[in-house]
mmCIF file of C-alpha atoms and ligand atoms in Angstrom:
data_model
loop_
_atom_site.group_PDB
_atom_site.id
_atom_site.type_symbol
_atom_site.label_atom_id
_atom_site.label_comp_id
_atom_site.label_asym_id
_atom_site.label_seq_id
_atom_site.Cartn_x
_atom_site.Cartn_y
_atom_site.Cartn_z
ATOM 1 C CA MET J 149 112.844 70.406 125.091
ATOM 2 C CA SER J 150 115.149 70.289 128.133
ATOM 3 C CA VAL J 151 116.109 73.416 130.074
ATOM 4 C CA LEU J 152 119.658 73.146 128.717
ATOM 5 C CA ALA J 153 118.450 72.749 125.133
ATOM 6 C CA ARG J 154 116.075 75.718 125.466
ATOM 7 C CA LYS J 155 118.907 77.845 126.922
ATOM 8 C CA LEU J 156 121.187 76.879 124.050
ATOM 9 C CA VAL J 157 118.563 77.869 121.489
ATOM 10 C CA GLU J 158 117.397 81.053 123.242
ATOM 11 C CA HIS J 159 120.863 82.412 123.940
ATOM 12 C CA SER J 160 122.410 81.210 120.674
ATOM 13 C CA GLU J 161 125.097 79.598 122.812
ATOM 14 C CA ALA J 162 124.949 76.583 120.567
ATOM 15 C CA ASN J 163 126.141 76.590 117.013
ATOM 16 C CA GLU J 164 123.633 76.305 114.190
ATOM 17 C CA PHE J 165 124.377 72.585 113.853
ATOM 18 C CA ALA J 166 123.275 71.912 117.450
ATOM 19 C CA ILE J 167 120.097 73.969 117.015
ATOM 20 C CA ASP J 168 119.128 72.245 113.727
ATOM 21 C CA VAL J 169 119.860 68.782 115.147
ATOM 22 C CA LEU J 170 117.855 69.371 118.312
ATOM 23 C CA SER J 171 114.880 70.831 116.490
ATOM 24 C CA GLY J 172 114.958 68.092 113.792
ATOM 25 C CA LEU J 173 115.160 65.223 116.278
ATOM 26 C CA THR J 174 112.404 66.590 118.503
ATOM 27 C CA ALA J 175 110.087 67.195 115.496
ATOM 28 C CA SER J 176 107.573 64.687 114.197
ATOM 29 C CA PRO J 177 108.467 63.062 111.855
ATOM 30 C CA LYS J 178 112.145 63.285 112.798
ATOM 31 C CA ARG J 179 114.477 64.837 110.206
ATOM 32 C CA LEU J 180 118.018 66.153 109.749
ATOM 33 C CA PRO J 181 119.162 68.598 107.023
ATOM 34 C CA PRO J 182 121.322 66.855 104.363
ATOM 35 C CA LYS J 183 123.897 69.670 104.319
ATOM 36 C CA TYR J 184 125.236 68.194 107.598
ATOM 37 C CA PHE J 185 126.397 65.034 105.794
ATOM 38 C CA TYR J 186 129.434 66.997 104.686
ATOM 39 C CA ASP J 187 132.155 67.154 107.300
ATOM 40 C CA SER J 188 135.595 65.819 106.221
ATOM 41 C CA VAL J 189 134.496 62.207 106.768
ATOM 42 C CA GLY J 190 131.229 62.742 104.856
ATOM 43 C CA SER J 191 132.955 64.470 101.937
ATOM 44 C CA ALA J 192 135.426 61.578 101.644
ATOM 45 C CA LEU J 193 132.540 59.070 101.757
ATOM 46 C CA PHE J 194 130.720 61.013 99.041
ATOM 47 C CA GLU J 195 133.841 60.716 96.860
ATOM 48 C CA ARG J 196 133.700 56.929 97.339
ATOM 49 C CA ILE J 197 129.997 56.974 96.339
ATOM 50 C CA THR J 198 130.885 58.684 93.054
ATOM 51 C CA GLU J 199 133.078 55.690 92.154
ATOM 52 C CA LEU J 200 130.487 52.995 92.901
ATOM 53 C CA PRO J 201 129.244 50.928 89.948
ATOM 54 C CA GLU J 202 125.604 51.554 90.982
ATOM 55 C CA TYR J 203 125.977 55.344 91.335
ATOM 56 C CA TYR J 204 125.581 56.357 87.665
ATOM 57 C CA PRO J 205 125.142 60.188 88.077
ATOM 58 C CA THR J 206 128.818 61.161 88.432
ATOM 59 C CA ARG J 207 130.309 59.239 85.527
ATOM 60 C CA THR J 208 127.295 60.065 83.311
ATOM 61 C CA GLU J 209 127.597 63.802 83.977
ATOM 62 C CA ILE J 210 131.369 63.681 83.444
ATOM 63 C CA GLY J 211 130.736 62.069 80.021
ATOM 64 C CA ILE J 212 128.278 64.848 79.071
ATOM 65 C CA LEU J 213 130.637 67.611 80.241
ATOM 66 C CA ARG J 214 133.587 66.106 78.327
ATOM 67 C CA GLU J 215 131.497 65.873 75.160
ATOM 68 C CA HIS J 216 130.440 69.535 75.458
ATOM 69 C CA ALA J 217 133.613 71.049 76.948
ATOM 70 C CA GLN J 218 134.132 73.339 73.955
ATOM 71 C CA ASP J 219 130.484 74.543 74.015
ATOM 72 C CA ILE J 220 130.919 75.303 77.718
ATOM 73 C CA ALA J 221 134.147 77.232 77.047
ATOM 74 C CA THR J 222 132.207 79.611 74.748
ATOM 75 C CA LEU J 223 129.832 80.413 77.651
ATOM 76 C CA VAL J 224 132.697 81.638 79.839
ATOM 77 C CA PRO J 225 133.546 85.264 78.903
ATOM 78 C CA ALA J 226 137.187 86.356 78.700
ATOM 79 C CA GLY J 227 138.457 87.444 82.108
ATOM 80 C CA ALA J 228 135.526 85.797 83.895
ATOM 81 C CA ALA J 229 135.214 84.214 87.331
ATOM 82 C CA LEU J 230 133.632 80.761 87.495
ATOM 83 C CA ILE J 231 131.578 80.346 90.668
ATOM 84 C CA GLU J 232 130.753 76.764 91.657
ATOM 85 C CA PHE J 233 128.131 75.898 94.257
ATOM 86 C CA GLY J 234 128.980 72.736 96.262
ATOM 87 C CA SER J 235 132.352 72.145 94.597
ATOM 88 C CA GLY J 236 133.383 68.995 96.522
ATOM 89 C CA SER J 237 136.504 67.567 94.858
ATOM 90 C CA SER J 238 136.113 69.867 91.785
ATOM 91 C CA THR J 239 136.655 66.819 89.547
ATOM 92 C CA LYS J 240 134.073 67.966 86.973
ATOM 93 C CA THR J 241 135.292 71.555 87.147
ATOM 94 C CA ARG J 242 138.699 70.498 85.867
ATOM 95 C CA ILE J 243 136.986 69.750 82.522
ATOM 96 C CA ILE J 244 135.888 73.409 82.338
ATOM 97 C CA LEU J 245 139.113 74.873 83.736
ATOM 98 C CA SER J 246 141.172 72.945 81.170
ATOM 99 C CA ALA J 247 138.911 73.937 78.253
ATOM 100 C CA SER J 248 138.640 77.669 79.115
ATOM 101 C CA PRO J 249 142.038 79.383 78.768
ATOM 102 C CA LEU J 250 140.467 82.851 79.173
ATOM 103 C CA LEU J 251 139.069 82.105 82.630
ATOM 104 C CA LYS J 252 140.673 84.367 85.236
ATOM 105 C CA ALA J 253 139.326 83.106 88.564
ATOM 106 C CA TYR J 254 137.640 80.072 90.096
ATOM 107 C CA VAL J 255 135.514 80.450 93.250
ATOM 108 C CA PRO J 256 134.587 77.051 94.726
ATOM 109 C CA VAL J 257 131.886 77.479 97.384
ATOM 110 C CA ASP J 258 131.387 74.591 99.822
ATOM 111 C CA ILE J 259 130.143 74.010 103.358
ATOM 112 C CA SER J 260 132.789 71.306 104.017
ATOM 113 C CA ALA J 261 135.539 73.761 105.000
ATOM 114 C CA GLU J 262 138.509 71.430 105.610
ATOM 115 C CA PHE J 263 137.812 69.331 102.537
ATOM 116 C CA LEU J 264 137.518 72.551 100.480
ATOM 117 C CA ARG J 265 140.901 73.761 101.768
ATOM 118 C CA ASP J 266 142.609 70.496 100.810
ATOM 119 C CA GLN J 267 140.998 70.369 97.364
ATOM 120 C CA THR J 268 141.963 73.978 96.633
ATOM 121 C CA ALA J 269 145.598 73.267 97.507
ATOM 122 C CA ALA J 270 145.671 70.487 94.902
ATOM 123 C CA LEU J 271 143.968 72.712 92.269
ATOM 124 C CA ARG J 272 146.491 75.523 92.866
ATOM 125 C CA ARG J 273 149.318 73.237 91.806
ATOM 126 C CA GLU J 274 147.429 72.140 88.673
ATOM 127 C CA TYR J 275 146.162 75.562 87.511
ATOM 128 C CA PRO J 276 148.788 78.163 88.471
ATOM 129 C CA ALA J 277 147.400 80.721 85.970
ATOM 130 C CA ILE J 278 143.895 80.812 87.487
ATOM 131 C CA ALA J 279 143.181 82.755 90.713
ATOM 132 C CA LEU J 280 141.717 80.180 93.118
ATOM 133 C CA LEU J 281 139.482 81.883 95.666
ATOM 134 C CA PRO J 282 137.644 79.329 97.866
ATOM 135 C CA VAL J 283 134.659 80.357 99.983
ATOM 136 C CA ALA J 284 133.613 78.108 102.884
ATOM 137 C CA ALA J 285 129.915 78.909 103.230
ATOM 138 C CA ASP J 286 126.352 77.613 103.115
ATOM 139 C CA PHE J 287 125.377 78.450 99.543
ATOM 140 C CA SER J 288 121.665 78.617 100.352
ATOM 141 C CA ARG J 289 122.276 81.750 102.483
ATOM 142 C CA PRO J 290 123.754 85.123 101.585
ATOM 143 C CA PHE J 291 127.579 84.894 101.640
ATOM 144 C CA GLY J 292 130.447 87.226 100.791
ATOM 145 C CA LEU J 293 132.339 86.831 97.514
ATOM 146 C CA PRO J 294 136.098 87.478 97.251
ATOM 147 C CA PRO J 295 136.675 91.208 96.549
ATOM 148 C CA ALA J 296 139.093 90.226 93.743
ATOM 149 C CA ILE J 297 136.190 89.182 91.489
ATOM 150 C CA ALA J 298 134.114 92.349 92.082
ATOM 151 C CA LYS J 299 134.596 93.659 88.543
ATOM 152 C CA MET J 300 134.780 90.335 86.690
ATOM 153 C CA PRO J 301 131.972 88.912 84.553
ATOM 154 C CA ARG J 302 130.692 85.673 86.097
ATOM 155 C CA ALA J 303 129.567 82.209 85.035
ATOM 156 C CA GLY J 304 127.985 79.682 87.399
ATOM 157 C CA PHE J 305 128.410 75.917 87.755
ATOM 158 C CA PHE J 306 126.177 73.684 89.895
ATOM 159 C CA PRO J 307 126.851 70.040 88.946
ATOM 160 C CA GLY J 308 126.078 66.738 90.650
ATOM 161 C CA SER J 309 122.299 67.280 90.830
ATOM 162 C CA THR J 310 122.909 68.841 94.238
ATOM 163 C CA ILE J 311 119.917 71.028 93.315
ATOM 164 C CA GLY J 312 117.853 67.828 93.737
ATOM 165 C CA ASN J 313 118.615 67.834 97.465
ATOM 166 C CA PHE J 314 116.455 70.949 97.868
ATOM 167 C CA GLU J 315 112.666 70.854 98.085
ATOM 168 C CA PRO J 316 111.378 72.150 94.708
ATOM 169 C CA HIS J 317 110.342 75.521 96.211
ATOM 170 C CA GLU J 318 113.802 75.840 97.796
ATOM 171 C CA ALA J 319 115.432 74.901 94.479
ATOM 172 C CA ALA J 320 113.518 77.722 92.764
ATOM 173 C CA ALA J 321 114.527 80.154 95.522
ATOM 174 C CA PHE J 322 118.146 78.991 95.187
ATOM 175 C CA LEU J 323 118.118 79.578 91.410
ATOM 176 C CA ARG J 324 116.868 83.120 92.023
ATOM 177 C CA HIS J 325 119.520 83.671 94.730
ATOM 178 C CA ALA J 326 122.237 82.368 92.339
ATOM 179 C CA GLY J 327 120.943 84.813 89.699
ATOM 180 C CA GLY J 328 121.623 87.661 92.127
ATOM 181 C CA ILE J 329 125.175 86.379 92.705
ATOM 182 C CA LEU J 330 126.024 85.738 89.048
ATOM 183 C CA GLY J 331 124.540 88.975 87.677
ATOM 184 C CA PRO J 332 122.929 90.140 84.431
ATOM 185 C CA GLY J 333 123.632 88.134 81.288
ATOM 186 C CA ALA J 334 125.423 85.337 83.192
ATOM 187 C CA SER J 335 125.342 81.709 82.087
ATOM 188 C CA PHE J 336 124.628 79.014 84.642
ATOM 189 C CA ILE J 337 125.470 75.345 83.977
ATOM 190 C CA VAL J 338 123.352 73.066 86.162
ATOM 191 C CA GLY J 339 123.516 69.245 86.375
ATOM 192 C CA VAL J 340 120.140 67.606 87.015
ATOM 193 C CA ASP J 341 119.401 63.907 87.496
ATOM 194 C CA LEU J 342 116.434 62.611 85.471
ATOM 195 C CA VAL J 343 113.408 60.487 86.408
ATOM 196 C CA LYS J 344 114.022 56.897 85.325
ATOM 197 C CA ASP J 345 113.396 53.261 86.112
ATOM 198 C CA ALA J 346 112.857 52.924 89.885
ATOM 199 C CA GLN J 347 115.237 49.940 90.138
ATOM 200 C CA VAL J 348 118.139 51.878 88.647
ATOM 201 C CA LEU J 349 117.439 54.720 91.070
ATOM 202 C CA GLN J 350 117.052 52.477 94.081
ATOM 203 C CA ARG J 351 120.273 50.587 93.333
ATOM 204 C CA ALA J 352 122.184 53.879 93.126
ATOM 205 C CA TYR J 353 121.248 54.641 96.754
ATOM 206 C CA ASN J 354 121.523 51.051 98.082
ATOM 207 C CA ASP J 355 124.965 50.016 96.844
ATOM 208 C CA SER J 356 126.173 46.503 97.539
ATOM 209 C CA ALA J 357 129.387 47.728 99.250
ATOM 210 C CA GLY J 358 127.333 49.677 101.808
ATOM 211 C CA VAL J 359 129.118 53.003 101.239
ATOM 212 C CA THR J 360 125.850 54.977 100.982
ATOM 213 C CA ALA J 361 124.767 53.402 104.277
ATOM 214 C CA GLN J 362 128.050 54.581 105.853
ATOM 215 C CA PHE J 363 127.500 58.069 104.380
ATOM 216 C CA ASN J 364 124.003 58.173 105.900
ATOM 217 C CA LEU J 365 125.144 56.827 109.306
ATOM 218 C CA ASN J 366 128.017 59.336 109.410
ATOM 219 C CA LEU J 367 125.398 61.956 110.251
ATOM 220 C CA LEU J 368 124.828 60.258 113.632
ATOM 221 C CA ALA J 369 128.588 59.702 114.028
ATOM 222 C CA ARG J 370 129.108 63.439 113.408
ATOM 223 C CA ILE J 371 126.485 64.294 116.048
ATOM 224 C CA ASN J 372 128.372 62.030 118.472
ATOM 225 C CA ARG J 373 131.746 63.611 117.559
ATOM 226 C CA GLU J 374 130.735 67.254 117.576
ATOM 227 C CA LEU J 375 127.803 67.422 119.988
ATOM 228 C CA GLY J 376 128.644 64.600 122.398
ATOM 229 C CA GLY J 377 125.635 62.535 121.299
ATOM 230 C CA LYS J 378 125.315 58.928 122.444
ATOM 231 C CA PHE J 379 123.925 57.325 119.281
ATOM 232 C CA ASN J 380 124.829 53.647 118.863
ATOM 233 C CA LEU J 381 125.191 53.325 115.089
ATOM 234 C CA ALA J 382 124.561 49.553 115.280
ATOM 235 C CA CYS J 383 120.980 50.351 116.384
ATOM 236 C CA PHE J 384 120.157 52.143 113.094
ATOM 237 C CA GLU J 385 119.733 50.978 109.516
ATOM 238 C CA HIS J 386 120.056 52.827 106.207
ATOM 239 C CA HIS J 387 116.812 52.966 104.177
ATOM 240 C CA ALA J 388 116.572 54.448 100.672
ATOM 241 C CA PHE J 389 113.647 54.150 98.255
ATOM 242 C CA PHE J 390 112.079 55.933 95.306
ATOM 243 C CA ASN J 391 108.912 57.852 96.182
ATOM 244 C CA ARG J 392 107.340 57.989 92.730
ATOM 245 C CA GLU J 393 104.513 60.341 93.727
ATOM 246 C CA ARG J 394 107.035 62.961 94.889
ATOM 247 C CA SER J 395 109.617 62.016 92.225
ATOM 248 C CA ARG J 396 112.355 61.684 94.811
ATOM 249 C CA ILE J 397 114.710 59.220 96.424
ATOM 250 C CA GLU J 398 114.241 59.393 100.178
ATOM 251 C CA MET J 399 116.983 58.427 102.598
ATOM 252 C CA HIS J 400 116.154 57.591 106.204
ATOM 253 C CA LEU J 401 117.884 56.146 109.262
ATOM 254 C CA ALA J 402 115.551 53.582 110.804
ATOM 255 C CA SER J 403 115.724 52.751 114.500
ATOM 256 C CA LEU J 404 116.109 48.984 114.921
ATOM 257 C CA LYS J 405 114.546 49.044 118.401
ATOM 258 C CA ARG J 406 112.789 51.254 120.908
ATOM 259 C CA GLN J 407 115.537 53.448 122.301
ATOM 260 C CA ARG J 408 116.354 56.623 124.203
ATOM 261 C CA VAL J 409 119.454 58.588 123.220
ATOM 262 C CA LYS J 410 121.049 61.381 125.255
ATOM 263 C CA LEU J 411 121.964 64.525 123.374
ATOM 264 C CA LEU J 412 122.752 68.003 124.768
ATOM 265 C CA GLY J 413 120.803 67.329 127.938
ATOM 266 C CA GLU J 414 117.824 66.144 125.895
ATOM 267 C CA CYS J 415 116.526 62.577 125.707
ATOM 268 C CA ILE J 416 115.635 61.648 122.114
ATOM 269 C CA GLU J 417 113.061 58.850 122.075
ATOM 270 C CA LEU J 418 112.715 56.549 119.077
ATOM 271 C CA ARG J 419 110.120 53.807 118.511
ATOM 272 C CA ALA J 420 111.192 50.528 116.887
ATOM 273 C CA GLY J 421 111.045 51.183 113.134
ATOM 274 C CA GLU J 422 110.754 54.970 113.513
ATOM 275 C CA THR J 423 112.906 56.809 110.989
ATOM 276 C CA ILE J 424 114.942 59.988 110.824
ATOM 277 C CA HIS J 425 114.489 61.467 107.322
ATOM 278 C CA THR J 426 117.971 62.562 106.250
ATOM 279 C CA GLU J 427 117.795 63.368 102.530
ATOM 280 C CA ASN J 428 115.610 63.812 99.478
ATOM 281 C CA SER J 429 117.099 63.593 96.022
ATOM 282 C CA TYR J 430 114.524 64.923 93.566
ATOM 283 C CA LYS J 431 114.548 63.624 90.011
ATOM 284 C CA TYR J 432 113.266 65.978 87.306
ATOM 285 C CA SER J 433 112.278 65.736 83.650
ATOM 286 C CA ILE J 434 114.042 68.109 81.258
ATOM 287 C CA GLU J 435 110.730 70.011 80.904
ATOM 288 C CA SER J 436 109.945 70.242 84.630
ATOM 289 C CA PHE J 437 113.425 71.556 85.429
ATOM 290 C CA GLY J 438 113.281 74.038 82.518
ATOM 291 C CA ALA J 439 109.906 75.346 83.748
ATOM 292 C CA MET J 440 111.268 75.814 87.259
ATOM 293 C CA ALA J 441 114.318 77.685 85.937
ATOM 294 C CA ARG J 442 112.122 80.004 83.814
ATOM 295 C CA GLY J 443 109.985 80.774 86.846
ATOM 296 C CA ALA J 444 113.147 81.667 88.782
ATOM 297 C CA GLY J 445 114.454 84.247 86.297
ATOM 298 C CA TRP J 446 116.508 82.054 83.939
ATOM 299 C CA THR J 447 116.072 81.189 80.234
ATOM 300 C CA PRO J 448 117.067 77.609 79.366
ATOM 301 C CA THR J 449 119.275 77.959 76.263
ATOM 302 C CA ALA J 450 120.623 74.412 75.818
ATOM 303 C CA VAL J 451 120.318 71.019 77.435
ATOM 304 C CA TRP J 452 122.594 68.028 76.957
ATOM 305 C CA THR J 453 121.976 64.458 77.999
ATOM 306 C CA ASP J 454 123.569 61.009 77.632
ATOM 307 C CA ALA J 455 122.496 58.260 75.208
ATOM 308 C CA GLU J 456 120.281 56.626 77.864
ATOM 309 C CA SER J 457 118.758 59.950 79.079
ATOM 310 C CA ARG J 458 119.887 59.263 82.626
ATOM 311 C CA PHE J 459 121.265 62.709 83.445
ATOM 312 C CA SER J 460 120.950 66.242 82.040
ATOM 313 C CA VAL J 461 123.197 69.296 81.942
ATOM 314 C CA HIS J 462 121.258 72.540 81.456
ATOM 315 C CA VAL J 463 122.650 75.841 80.224
ATOM 316 C CA LEU J 464 120.634 78.735 81.651
ATOM 317 C CA ARG J 465 120.983 82.426 80.761
ATOM 318 C CA LYS J 466 119.914 85.110 83.216
ATOM 319 C CA GLN J 467 116.737 86.798 81.953
ATOM 320 C CA PRO J 468 117.266 90.537 81.535
ATOM 321 C CA GLY J 469 115.772 92.556 84.387
ATOM 322 C CA SER J 470 114.861 89.523 86.534
HETATM 323 N N1 SAH D 1486 129.981 69.159 92.821
HETATM 324 C C1 SAH D 1486 130.478 67.857 93.233
HETATM 325 C C2 SAH D 1486 130.041 67.487 94.657
HETATM 326 C C3 SAH D 1486 128.559 67.193 94.830
HETATM 327 S S1 SAH D 1486 128.226 66.622 96.472
HETATM 328 C C4 SAH D 1486 130.021 66.824 92.244
HETATM 329 O O1 SAH D 1486 129.267 67.152 91.348
HETATM 330 O O2 SAH D 1486 130.442 65.668 92.359
HETATM 331 C C5 SAH D 1486 127.463 68.047 97.145
HETATM 332 C C6 SAH D 1486 128.494 69.095 97.546
HETATM 333 O O3 SAH D 1486 127.799 70.255 97.979
HETATM 334 C C7 SAH D 1486 129.368 68.660 98.706
HETATM 335 O O4 SAH D 1486 130.703 68.992 98.451
HETATM 336 C C8 SAH D 1486 128.814 69.427 99.908
HETATM 337 O O5 SAH D 1486 129.799 69.717 100.878
HETATM 338 C C9 SAH D 1486 128.253 70.658 99.258
HETATM 339 N N2 SAH D 1486 127.089 71.219 99.936
HETATM 340 C C10 SAH D 1486 125.941 70.581 100.283
HETATM 341 N N3 SAH D 1486 125.082 71.447 100.844
HETATM 342 C C11 SAH D 1486 125.702 72.652 100.856
HETATM 343 C C12 SAH D 1486 125.323 73.952 101.298
HETATM 344 N N4 SAH D 1486 124.134 74.184 101.859
HETATM 345 N N5 SAH D 1486 126.200 74.970 101.129
HETATM 346 C C13 SAH D 1486 127.430 74.759 100.562
HETATM 347 N N6 SAH D 1486 127.848 73.541 100.131
HETATM 348 C C14 SAH D 1486 126.991 72.513 100.272
HETATM 349 C C1 AVI D 1487 125.034 65.434 96.356
HETATM 350 N N1 AVI D 1487 123.789 64.759 96.037
HETATM 351 C C2 AVI D 1487 123.263 65.215 94.739
HETATM 352 C C3 AVI D 1487 123.843 63.295 96.148
HETATM 353 C C4 AVI D 1487 122.513 62.684 95.653
HETATM 354 O O1 AVI D 1487 122.593 61.780 94.814
HETATM 355 O O2 AVI D 1487 121.452 63.146 96.062
HETATM 356 C C5 AVI D 1487 124.083 62.875 97.571
HETATM 357 C C6 AVI D 1487 123.958 61.413 97.782
HETATM 358 N N2 AVI D 1487 123.190 60.851 98.679
HETATM 359 C C7 AVI D 1487 123.315 59.537 98.598
HETATM 360 N N3 AVI D 1487 124.125 59.252 97.599
HETATM 361 C C8 AVI D 1487 124.561 60.408 97.092
#
């Protein structure tokens, strides 16, 4: 690590993004945390992904939520606050907000601060009777909740299979952490993508319009924008494949040639073909996810899926005393 990079890390003069990028790109194998996909550009690209014909998870989960909107409404106690982890455009949440007239507050939690602000403004116009209390934060860390919900019962919502972007041990730790936030007796609705035919999975992450490639490459563009990096995006290629042994889609950025890239006084060296591992998207079975939830202090009480068993929506109830 260069003197400048070491100084930045030691004296915390750099923001967390700079520290994570430098440590990930100087590690072997190279990696970058997927939470950094989501600046305003990345959030907008993710919205385009959700509309792609190959990307089945979003429309499949929306179908399941619409079918079970009334069941979900019964899980939300009168006067409750709905806390959503990784709310994005809150498209799926609108199904719950519209079906639950007794809901008092909605707390969307998202790391993409500007996108969150814009989405909340739109929601405020649509749901004037619900208190909208956005929190811009990393949901995998402790964060403060709005004081206004201190005395309200809580229900949790974590759609999109965003839980699949954690390593399984991190997913279990997150479920436990969410249990602490939601409190005793709370219900937690979690969307989880299911293991399926590898071709269907691979197509979903290698769309013909190249939007997923743009989403992946935006990570390097963001490093250039925010950290003054000198990555030439034309020298990298999007790779996504299903790793059956680990039950996960892996996304990488592959270097098309031997290259050296300047970043924060550091010189990042890449071999031809070397990859930067940018995301895992774990695919579970209904049983394997249920077992993980039990181990993390939750009782699975219902699970809904679509006719082709592509996607699952789990209802978890906080185990007493856990
Ligand atoms: N819930 C939406 C969006 C899913 S995309 C849906 O189901 O379509 C994942 C969302 O989680 C993005 O909005 C992203 O900004 C957010 N996100 C990812 N990692 C995060 C983290 N560590 N903390 C908070 N938000 C995060
Ligand atoms: C948000 N997350 C669950 C998406 C996924 O499918 O893992 C992110 C994504 N990456 C590529 N396409 C979509």
